[in-house]
Coordinates of C-alpha atoms and ligand atoms in Angstrom, one line a residue:
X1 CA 22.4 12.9 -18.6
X2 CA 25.6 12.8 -16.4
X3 CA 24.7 11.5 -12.9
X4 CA 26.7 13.8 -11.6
X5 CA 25.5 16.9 -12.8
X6 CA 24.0 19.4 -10.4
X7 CA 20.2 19.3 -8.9
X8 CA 19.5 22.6 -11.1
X9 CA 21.3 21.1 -14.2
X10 CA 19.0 17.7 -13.8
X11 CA 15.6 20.0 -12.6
X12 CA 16.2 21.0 -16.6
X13 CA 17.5 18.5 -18.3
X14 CA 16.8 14.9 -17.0
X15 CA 14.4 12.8 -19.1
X16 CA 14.5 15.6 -22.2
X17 CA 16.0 15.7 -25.5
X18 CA 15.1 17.3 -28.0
X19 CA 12.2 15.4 -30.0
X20 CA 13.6 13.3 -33.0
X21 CA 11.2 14.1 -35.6
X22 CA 10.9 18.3 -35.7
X23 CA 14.3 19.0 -33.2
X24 CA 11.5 20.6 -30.7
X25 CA 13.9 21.9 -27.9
X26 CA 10.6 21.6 -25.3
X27 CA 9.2 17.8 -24.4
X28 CA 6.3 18.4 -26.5
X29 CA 2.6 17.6 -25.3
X30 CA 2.2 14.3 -26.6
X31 CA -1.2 14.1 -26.5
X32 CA -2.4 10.5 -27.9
X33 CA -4.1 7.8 -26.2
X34 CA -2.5 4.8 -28.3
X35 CA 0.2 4.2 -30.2
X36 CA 0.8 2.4 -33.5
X37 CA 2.9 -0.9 -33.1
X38 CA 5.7 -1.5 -35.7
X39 CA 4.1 -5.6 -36.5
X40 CA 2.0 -8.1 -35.0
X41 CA 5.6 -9.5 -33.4
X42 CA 6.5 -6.1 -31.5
X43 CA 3.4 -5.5 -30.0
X44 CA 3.5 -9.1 -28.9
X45 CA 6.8 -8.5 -27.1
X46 CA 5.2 -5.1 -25.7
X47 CA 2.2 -6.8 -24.2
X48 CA 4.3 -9.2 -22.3
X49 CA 6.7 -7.0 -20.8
X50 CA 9.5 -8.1 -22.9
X51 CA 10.4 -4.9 -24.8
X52 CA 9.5 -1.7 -23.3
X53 CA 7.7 0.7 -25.4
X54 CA 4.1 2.7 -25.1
X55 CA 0.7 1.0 -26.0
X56 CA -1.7 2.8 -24.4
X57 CA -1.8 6.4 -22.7
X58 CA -3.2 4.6 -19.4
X59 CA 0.3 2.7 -19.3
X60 CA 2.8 5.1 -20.3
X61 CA 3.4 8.2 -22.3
X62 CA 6.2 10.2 -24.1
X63 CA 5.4 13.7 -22.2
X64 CA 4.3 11.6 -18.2
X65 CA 7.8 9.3 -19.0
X66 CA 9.8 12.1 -19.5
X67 CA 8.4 13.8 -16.1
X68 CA 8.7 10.2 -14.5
X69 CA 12.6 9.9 -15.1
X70 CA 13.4 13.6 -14.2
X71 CA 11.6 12.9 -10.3
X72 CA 13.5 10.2 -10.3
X73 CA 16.6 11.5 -11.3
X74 CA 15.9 14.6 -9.0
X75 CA 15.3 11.7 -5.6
X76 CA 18.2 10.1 -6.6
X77 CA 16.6 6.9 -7.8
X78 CA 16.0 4.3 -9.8
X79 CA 12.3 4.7 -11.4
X80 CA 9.2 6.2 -11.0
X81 CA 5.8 6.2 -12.3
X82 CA 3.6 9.0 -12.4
X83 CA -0.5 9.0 -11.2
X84 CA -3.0 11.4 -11.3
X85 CA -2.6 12.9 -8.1
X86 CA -0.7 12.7 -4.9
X87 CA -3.5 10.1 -3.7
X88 CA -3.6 8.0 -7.0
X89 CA 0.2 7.6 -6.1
X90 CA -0.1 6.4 -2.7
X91 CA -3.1 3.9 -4.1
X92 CA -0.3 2.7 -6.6
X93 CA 2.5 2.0 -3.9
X94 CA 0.5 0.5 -1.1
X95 CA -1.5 -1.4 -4.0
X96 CA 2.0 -3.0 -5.1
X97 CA 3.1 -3.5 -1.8
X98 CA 0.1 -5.3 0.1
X99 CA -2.3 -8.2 0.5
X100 CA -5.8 -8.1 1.8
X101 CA -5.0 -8.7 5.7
X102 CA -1.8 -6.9 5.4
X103 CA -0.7 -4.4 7.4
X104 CA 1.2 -0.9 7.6
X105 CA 2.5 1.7 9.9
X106 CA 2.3 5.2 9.3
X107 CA 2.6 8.4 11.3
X108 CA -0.3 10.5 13.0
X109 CA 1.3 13.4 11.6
X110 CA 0.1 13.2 7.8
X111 CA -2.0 15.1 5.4
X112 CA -5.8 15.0 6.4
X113 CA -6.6 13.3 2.9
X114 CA -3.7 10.5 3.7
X115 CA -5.3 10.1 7.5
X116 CA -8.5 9.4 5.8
X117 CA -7.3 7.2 2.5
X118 CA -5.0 5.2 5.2
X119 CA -7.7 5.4 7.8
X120 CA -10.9 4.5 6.3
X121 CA -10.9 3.8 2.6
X122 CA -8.5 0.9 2.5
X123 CA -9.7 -0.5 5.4
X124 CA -12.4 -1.8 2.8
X125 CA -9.0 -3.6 0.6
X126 CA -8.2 -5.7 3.8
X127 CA -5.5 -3.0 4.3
X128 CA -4.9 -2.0 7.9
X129 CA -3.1 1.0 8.8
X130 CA -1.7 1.4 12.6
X131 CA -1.1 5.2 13.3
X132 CA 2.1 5.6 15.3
X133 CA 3.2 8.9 17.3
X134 CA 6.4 9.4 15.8
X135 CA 7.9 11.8 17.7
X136 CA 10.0 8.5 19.3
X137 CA 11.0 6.1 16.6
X138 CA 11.2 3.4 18.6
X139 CA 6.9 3.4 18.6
X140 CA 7.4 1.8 14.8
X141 CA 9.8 -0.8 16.3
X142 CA 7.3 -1.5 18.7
X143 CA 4.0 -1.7 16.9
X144 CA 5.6 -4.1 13.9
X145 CA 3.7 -7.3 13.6
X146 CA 4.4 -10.2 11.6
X147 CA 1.4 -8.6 8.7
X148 CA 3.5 -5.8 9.0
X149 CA 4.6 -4.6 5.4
X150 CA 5.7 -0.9 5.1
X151 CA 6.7 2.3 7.5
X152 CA 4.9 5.8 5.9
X153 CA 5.8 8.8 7.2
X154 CA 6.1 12.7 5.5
X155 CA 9.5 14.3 5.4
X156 CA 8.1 17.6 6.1
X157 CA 4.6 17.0 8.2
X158 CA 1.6 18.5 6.5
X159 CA 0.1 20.7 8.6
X160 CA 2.5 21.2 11.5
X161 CA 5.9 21.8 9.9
X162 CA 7.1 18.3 11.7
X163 CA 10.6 17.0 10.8
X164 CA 10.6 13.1 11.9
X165 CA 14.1 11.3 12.7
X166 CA 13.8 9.6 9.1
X167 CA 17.6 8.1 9.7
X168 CA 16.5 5.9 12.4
X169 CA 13.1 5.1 11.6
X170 CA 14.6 4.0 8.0
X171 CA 16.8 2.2 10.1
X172 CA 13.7 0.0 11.9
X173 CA 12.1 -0.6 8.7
X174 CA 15.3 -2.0 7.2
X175 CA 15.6 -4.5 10.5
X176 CA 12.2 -5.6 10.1
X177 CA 13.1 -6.3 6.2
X178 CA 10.0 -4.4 5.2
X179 CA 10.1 -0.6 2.7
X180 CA 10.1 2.7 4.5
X181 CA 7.4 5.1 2.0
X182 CA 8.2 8.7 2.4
X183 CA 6.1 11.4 1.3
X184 CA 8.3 14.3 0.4
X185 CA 5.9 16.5 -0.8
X186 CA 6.2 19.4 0.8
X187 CA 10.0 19.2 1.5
X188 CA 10.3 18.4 -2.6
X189 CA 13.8 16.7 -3.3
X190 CA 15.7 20.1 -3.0
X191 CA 15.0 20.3 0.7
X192 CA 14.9 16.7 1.5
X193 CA 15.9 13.4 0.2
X194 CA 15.0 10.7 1.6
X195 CA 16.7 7.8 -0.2
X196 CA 20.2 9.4 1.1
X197 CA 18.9 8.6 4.3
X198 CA 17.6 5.1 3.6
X199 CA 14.1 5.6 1.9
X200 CA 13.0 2.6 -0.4
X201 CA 10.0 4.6 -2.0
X202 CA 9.2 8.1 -2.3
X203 CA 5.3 9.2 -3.3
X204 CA 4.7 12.9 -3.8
X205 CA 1.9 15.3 -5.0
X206 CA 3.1 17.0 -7.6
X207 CA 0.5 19.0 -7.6
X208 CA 2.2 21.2 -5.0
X209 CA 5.7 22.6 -5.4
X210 CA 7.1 20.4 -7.8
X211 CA 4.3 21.9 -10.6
X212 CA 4.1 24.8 -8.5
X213 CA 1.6 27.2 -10.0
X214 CA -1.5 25.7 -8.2
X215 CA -2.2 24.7 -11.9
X216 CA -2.2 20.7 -12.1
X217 CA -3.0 17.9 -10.0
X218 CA -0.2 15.1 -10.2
X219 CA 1.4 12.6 -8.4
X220 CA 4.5 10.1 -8.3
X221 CA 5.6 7.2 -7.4
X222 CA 9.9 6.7 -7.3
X223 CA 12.0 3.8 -6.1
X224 CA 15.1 3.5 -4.9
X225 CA 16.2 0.0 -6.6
X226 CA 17.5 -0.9 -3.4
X227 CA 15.2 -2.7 -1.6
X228 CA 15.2 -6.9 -1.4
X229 CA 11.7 -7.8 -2.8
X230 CA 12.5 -11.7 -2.3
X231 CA 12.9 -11.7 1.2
X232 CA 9.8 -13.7 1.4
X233 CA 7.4 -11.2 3.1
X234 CA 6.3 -9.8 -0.9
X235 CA 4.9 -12.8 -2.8
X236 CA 3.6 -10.0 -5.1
X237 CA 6.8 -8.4 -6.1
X238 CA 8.7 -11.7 -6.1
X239 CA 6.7 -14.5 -6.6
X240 CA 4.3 -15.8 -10.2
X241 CA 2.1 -12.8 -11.2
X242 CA -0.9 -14.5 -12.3
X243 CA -2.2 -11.2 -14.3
X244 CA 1.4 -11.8 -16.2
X245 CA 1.3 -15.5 -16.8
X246 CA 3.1 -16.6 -13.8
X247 CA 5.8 -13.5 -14.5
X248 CA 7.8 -13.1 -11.4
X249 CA 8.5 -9.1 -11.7
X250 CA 11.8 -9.2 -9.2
X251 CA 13.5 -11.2 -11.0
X252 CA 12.8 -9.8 -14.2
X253 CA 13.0 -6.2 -13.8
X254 CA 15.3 -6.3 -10.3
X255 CA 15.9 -2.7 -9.3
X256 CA 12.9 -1.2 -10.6
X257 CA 10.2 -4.0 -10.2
X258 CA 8.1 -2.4 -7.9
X259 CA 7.8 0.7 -10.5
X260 CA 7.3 -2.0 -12.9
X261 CA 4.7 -3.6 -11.1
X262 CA 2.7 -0.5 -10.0
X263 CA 2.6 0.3 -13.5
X264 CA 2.2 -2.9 -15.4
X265 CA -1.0 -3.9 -12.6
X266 CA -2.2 -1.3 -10.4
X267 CA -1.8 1.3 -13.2
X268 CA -3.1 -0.9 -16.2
X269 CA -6.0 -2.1 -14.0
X270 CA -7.2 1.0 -11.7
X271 CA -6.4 3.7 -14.5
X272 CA -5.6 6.7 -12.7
X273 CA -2.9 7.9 -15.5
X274 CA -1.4 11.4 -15.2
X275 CA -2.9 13.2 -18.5
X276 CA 0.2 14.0 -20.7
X277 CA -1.0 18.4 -20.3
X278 CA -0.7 17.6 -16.4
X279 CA 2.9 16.0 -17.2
X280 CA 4.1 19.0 -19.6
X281 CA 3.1 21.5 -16.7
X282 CA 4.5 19.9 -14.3
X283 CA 7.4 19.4 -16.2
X284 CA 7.9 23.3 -16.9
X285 CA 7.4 23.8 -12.6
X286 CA 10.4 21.4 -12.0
X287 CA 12.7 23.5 -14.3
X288 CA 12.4 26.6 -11.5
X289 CA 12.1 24.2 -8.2
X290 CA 15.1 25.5 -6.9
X291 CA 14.7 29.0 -7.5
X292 CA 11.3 28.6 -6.0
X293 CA 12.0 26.8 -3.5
X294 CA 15.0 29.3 -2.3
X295 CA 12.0 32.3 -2.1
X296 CA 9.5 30.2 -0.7
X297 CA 12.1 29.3 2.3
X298 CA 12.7 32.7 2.5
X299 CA 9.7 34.5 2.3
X300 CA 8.3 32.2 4.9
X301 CA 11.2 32.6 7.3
X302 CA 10.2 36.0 7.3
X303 CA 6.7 35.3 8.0
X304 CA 7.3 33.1 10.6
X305 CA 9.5 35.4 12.4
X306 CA 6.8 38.2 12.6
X307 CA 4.0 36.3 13.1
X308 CA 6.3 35.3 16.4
X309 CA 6.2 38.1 17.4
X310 CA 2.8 39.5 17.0
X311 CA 1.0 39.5 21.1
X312 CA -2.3 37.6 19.5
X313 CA -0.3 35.0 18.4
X314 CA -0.3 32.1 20.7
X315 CA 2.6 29.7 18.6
X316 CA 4.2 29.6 15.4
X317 CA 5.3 26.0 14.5
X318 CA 8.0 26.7 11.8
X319 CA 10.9 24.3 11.4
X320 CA 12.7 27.0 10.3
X321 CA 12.7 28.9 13.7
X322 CA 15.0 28.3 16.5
X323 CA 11.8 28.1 19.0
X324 CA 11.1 25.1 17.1
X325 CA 11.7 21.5 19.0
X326 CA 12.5 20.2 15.2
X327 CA 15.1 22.8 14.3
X328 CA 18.0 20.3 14.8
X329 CA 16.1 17.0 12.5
X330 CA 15.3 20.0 10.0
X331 CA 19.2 21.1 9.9
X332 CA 20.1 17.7 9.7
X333 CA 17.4 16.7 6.7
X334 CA 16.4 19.7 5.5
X335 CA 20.1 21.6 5.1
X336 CA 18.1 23.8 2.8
X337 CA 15.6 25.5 4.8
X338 CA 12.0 23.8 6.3
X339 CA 9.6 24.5 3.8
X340 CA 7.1 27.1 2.9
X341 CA 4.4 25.1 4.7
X342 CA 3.8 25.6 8.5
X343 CA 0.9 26.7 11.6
X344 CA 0.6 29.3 14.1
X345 CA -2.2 29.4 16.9
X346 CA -4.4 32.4 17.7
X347 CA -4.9 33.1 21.2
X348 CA -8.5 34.4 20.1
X349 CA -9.0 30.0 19.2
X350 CA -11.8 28.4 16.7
X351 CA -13.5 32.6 16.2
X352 CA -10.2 33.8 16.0
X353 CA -8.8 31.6 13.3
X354 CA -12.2 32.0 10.9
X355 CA -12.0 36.1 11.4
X356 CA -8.5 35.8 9.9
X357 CA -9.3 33.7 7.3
X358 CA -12.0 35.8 6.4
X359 CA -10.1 38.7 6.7
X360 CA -6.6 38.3 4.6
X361 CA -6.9 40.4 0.9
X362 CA -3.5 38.9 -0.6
X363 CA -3.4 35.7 0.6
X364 CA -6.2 33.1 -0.9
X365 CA -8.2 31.5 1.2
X366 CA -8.4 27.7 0.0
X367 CA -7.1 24.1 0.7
X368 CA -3.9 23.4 -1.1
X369 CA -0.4 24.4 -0.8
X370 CA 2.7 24.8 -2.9
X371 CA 1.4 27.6 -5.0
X372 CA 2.9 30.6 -6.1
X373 CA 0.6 32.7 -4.6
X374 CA 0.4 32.4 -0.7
X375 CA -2.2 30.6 0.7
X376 CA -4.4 30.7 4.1
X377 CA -6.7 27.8 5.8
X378 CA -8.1 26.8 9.3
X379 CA -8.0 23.1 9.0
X380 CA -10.5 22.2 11.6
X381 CA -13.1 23.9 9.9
X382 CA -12.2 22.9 6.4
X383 CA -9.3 20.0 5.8
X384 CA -9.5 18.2 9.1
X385 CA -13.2 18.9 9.5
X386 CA -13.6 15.3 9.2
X387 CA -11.8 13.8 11.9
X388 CA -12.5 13.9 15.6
X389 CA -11.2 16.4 18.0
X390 CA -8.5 13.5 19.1
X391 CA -7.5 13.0 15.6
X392 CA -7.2 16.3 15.1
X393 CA -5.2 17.5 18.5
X394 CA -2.8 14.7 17.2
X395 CA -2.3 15.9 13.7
X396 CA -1.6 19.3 15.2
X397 CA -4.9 21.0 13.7
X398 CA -6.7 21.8 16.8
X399 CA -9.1 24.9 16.9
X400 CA -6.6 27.5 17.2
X401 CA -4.3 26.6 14.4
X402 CA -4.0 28.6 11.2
X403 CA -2.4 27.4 8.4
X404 CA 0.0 28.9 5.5
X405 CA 1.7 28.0 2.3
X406 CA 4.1 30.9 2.1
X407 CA 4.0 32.0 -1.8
X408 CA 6.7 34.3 -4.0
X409 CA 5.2 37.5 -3.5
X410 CA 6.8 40.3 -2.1
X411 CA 7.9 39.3 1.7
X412 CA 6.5 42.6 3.4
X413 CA 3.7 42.2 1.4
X414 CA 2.4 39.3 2.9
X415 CA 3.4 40.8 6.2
X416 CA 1.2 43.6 6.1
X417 CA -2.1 41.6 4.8
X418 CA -1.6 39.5 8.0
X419 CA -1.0 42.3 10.2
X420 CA -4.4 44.3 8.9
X421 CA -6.2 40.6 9.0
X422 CA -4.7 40.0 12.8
X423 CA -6.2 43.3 13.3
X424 CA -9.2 42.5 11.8
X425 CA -9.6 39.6 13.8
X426 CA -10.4 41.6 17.8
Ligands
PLP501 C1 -1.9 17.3 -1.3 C2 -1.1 16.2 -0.6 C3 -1.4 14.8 -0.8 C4 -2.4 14.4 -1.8 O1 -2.1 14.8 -3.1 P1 -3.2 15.1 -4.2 O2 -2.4 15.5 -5.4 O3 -4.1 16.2 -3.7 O4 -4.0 13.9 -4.4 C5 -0.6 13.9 -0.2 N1 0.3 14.3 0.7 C6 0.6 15.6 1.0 C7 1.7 15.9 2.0 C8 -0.1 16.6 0.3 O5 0.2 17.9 0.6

């Protein structure tokens, strides 16, 4: 695979050949939890990280590996390892990257199921998470403490269609000598990527656009073999591994130890491995991103423009509009267009937004995005349900707001079932 071929080219190609044995043009479905080792010596040298090869289906697999090096090849990075689903993937990074007592920083303006992983459940590791307002970057450079081990932001903010100065806030991490994480899910990497603008790790769901067809759950884990693990602040990453007799994994595997790591530990010993089905799905999404992604950004342009101007709507917060306060960070990291992925408030507030919910026939009322089909939800009474009304004011899901995943279907389609639900909703 050329590096220099184009994003469509490598959305096709990278990671695949055809399979030795039959010549099968597709990455089969390799669906096998073990694999038979060639003597007592070579799975010897396999066990201790000295030849790579698979074992075990919770390690590695043909079908996830072959997914794993086209993400990364699609980021522009070094190497990745693939997880269950978006969450298992952020478990895997911030697993690799921290001690009990440690501590991160991470926007307010996340995913409802990140504000409560980063919130709540790994406050129970020892990991603390500091939420920081990231609409000045300086707030990171100013909440760093000397625990302080990684910046997480999204590329694209899940649920407000919020486009962060990633440049500069990559820029604060890299000063403190700790990684920046970005979550580029809903952006994918034909929209957004981060690494050009100085991201050390990338985590996505894949189980959004990048599979695409609502159909699997997935998630990713890519570095950008870049960052300096022996800076002293990672005795993990470069120091003895004790689960490795003493193996120091910087040294050893250099610019893709931390993939190494998260695989070789947090993978090996927390299991939540990407089933190879999920992989071959997901692997048959990526092949159309760009087309995809092209509609989506197109179809919800169009959206966004009429629901702006429809009198019962309050807001539409669409990167993509020139109302938006984000339009110039999205032309700047999002050349591409902002997503398919954005909210609008009713005037009508907390009634208004459940009649409309209740009241669209085309789009599908449910909690996910990145489908084919478009999708509807009023985050605080489903997704962000759990926070309080603080929380939820700052992650821009107060009553009012509505929220959309813009899917392929016919553009004035989608207009009209929100015009009769609007309607609907006196
Ligand atoms: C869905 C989502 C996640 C979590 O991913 P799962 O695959 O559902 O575990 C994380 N971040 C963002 C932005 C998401 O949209």
């Amino acid at each position: 695979m050329k590096a220099d071929f184009g994003f469509e080219t490598k959305a096709i190609h990278a990671g695949a050949r055809p399979e030795a044995v039959t010549g099968a043009r597709v990455t089969p479905i390799f669906q096998t939890s073990s694999y038979v080792f060639d003597d007592a010596e070579a799975a010897a040298s396999l066990f201790n990280l000295h030849n790579f090869g698979h074992i075990y289906s919770r390690l590695s697999n043909p079908t996830v590996a072959v997914l794993e090096e086209r993400i990364a090849a699609l980021e522009g990075g070094r190497a990745a390892v693939a997880a269950a689903s978006g969450h298992a993937a952020q478990f895997l990074a911030f697993f690799t990257l921290l001690e009990p007592g440690d501590v991160f920083l991470a926007s307010r303006n996340l995913y409802g199921g990140t504000l409560t992983q980063f919130g709540l459940s790994f406050k129970k590791l020892g990991w603390t998470c500091r939420f920081v307002d990231q609409s000045d970057p300086e707030n990171f450079r100013r909440a760093l403490t000397e625990r302080c081990k990684a910046i997480f932001i999204e590329s694209l903010a899940n649920p407000g269609g919020i486009v962060g100065d990633l440049e500069a806030i990559a820029k604060i991490a890299q000063d403190a000598g700790i990684p920046l994480v970005v979550d580029n899910t809903l952006a994918t990497p034909f929209l957004c990527r981060p690494m050009e603008w100085g991201a050390d790790i990338i985590c996505h769901s894949t189980t959004k656009f990048l599979a695409g067809h609502g159909n699997s759950l997935g998630g990713v884990v890519v570095e950008s073999g870049r960052f300096n693990w022996a800076n002293g602040k990672f005795p993990a990453l470069a120091g003895p591994e004790p689960a490795y007799h003493g193996l120091d994994f910087f040294e050893n595997f250099g610019d893709f130890a931390f993939t190494t790591k998260a695989r070789a530990v947090a993978l090996r010993d927390f299991g939540p491995a990407l089933a190879p089905m999920n992989a071959f799905l997901t692997l048959t999404g990526i092949e159309t991103l760009p087309l995809r992604m092209e509609r989506h950004v197109a179809n919800a342009l169009a959206v966004a423009r009429f629901l702006e101007s429809q009198p019962k709507v309050a807001w539409v917060s669409y990167a993509g509009l020139d109302s938006s306060p984000y339009r110039a960070a999205a032309q700047k990291y999002l050349p591409r267009g902002a997503g398919a992925v954005f909210t609008f408030g009713l005037n009508g507030g907390y009634a208004a937004g459940i009649k409309l919910v209740e009241s669209v026939r085309l789009f599908s009322h449910l909690a996910n995005v990145g489908d084919t089909r478009s999708l509807i939800l009023h985050p605080a009474s489903t997704t962000h349900r759990q926070l309080t009304d603080e929380q939820r004011l700052a992650a821009g899901a107060g009553p009012e707001v509505v929220r959309l995943s813009v899917g392929l279907e016919t553009a004035q389609d989608l207009i009209d079932d929100l015009a009769q639900a609007l309607s609907a909703a006196e």
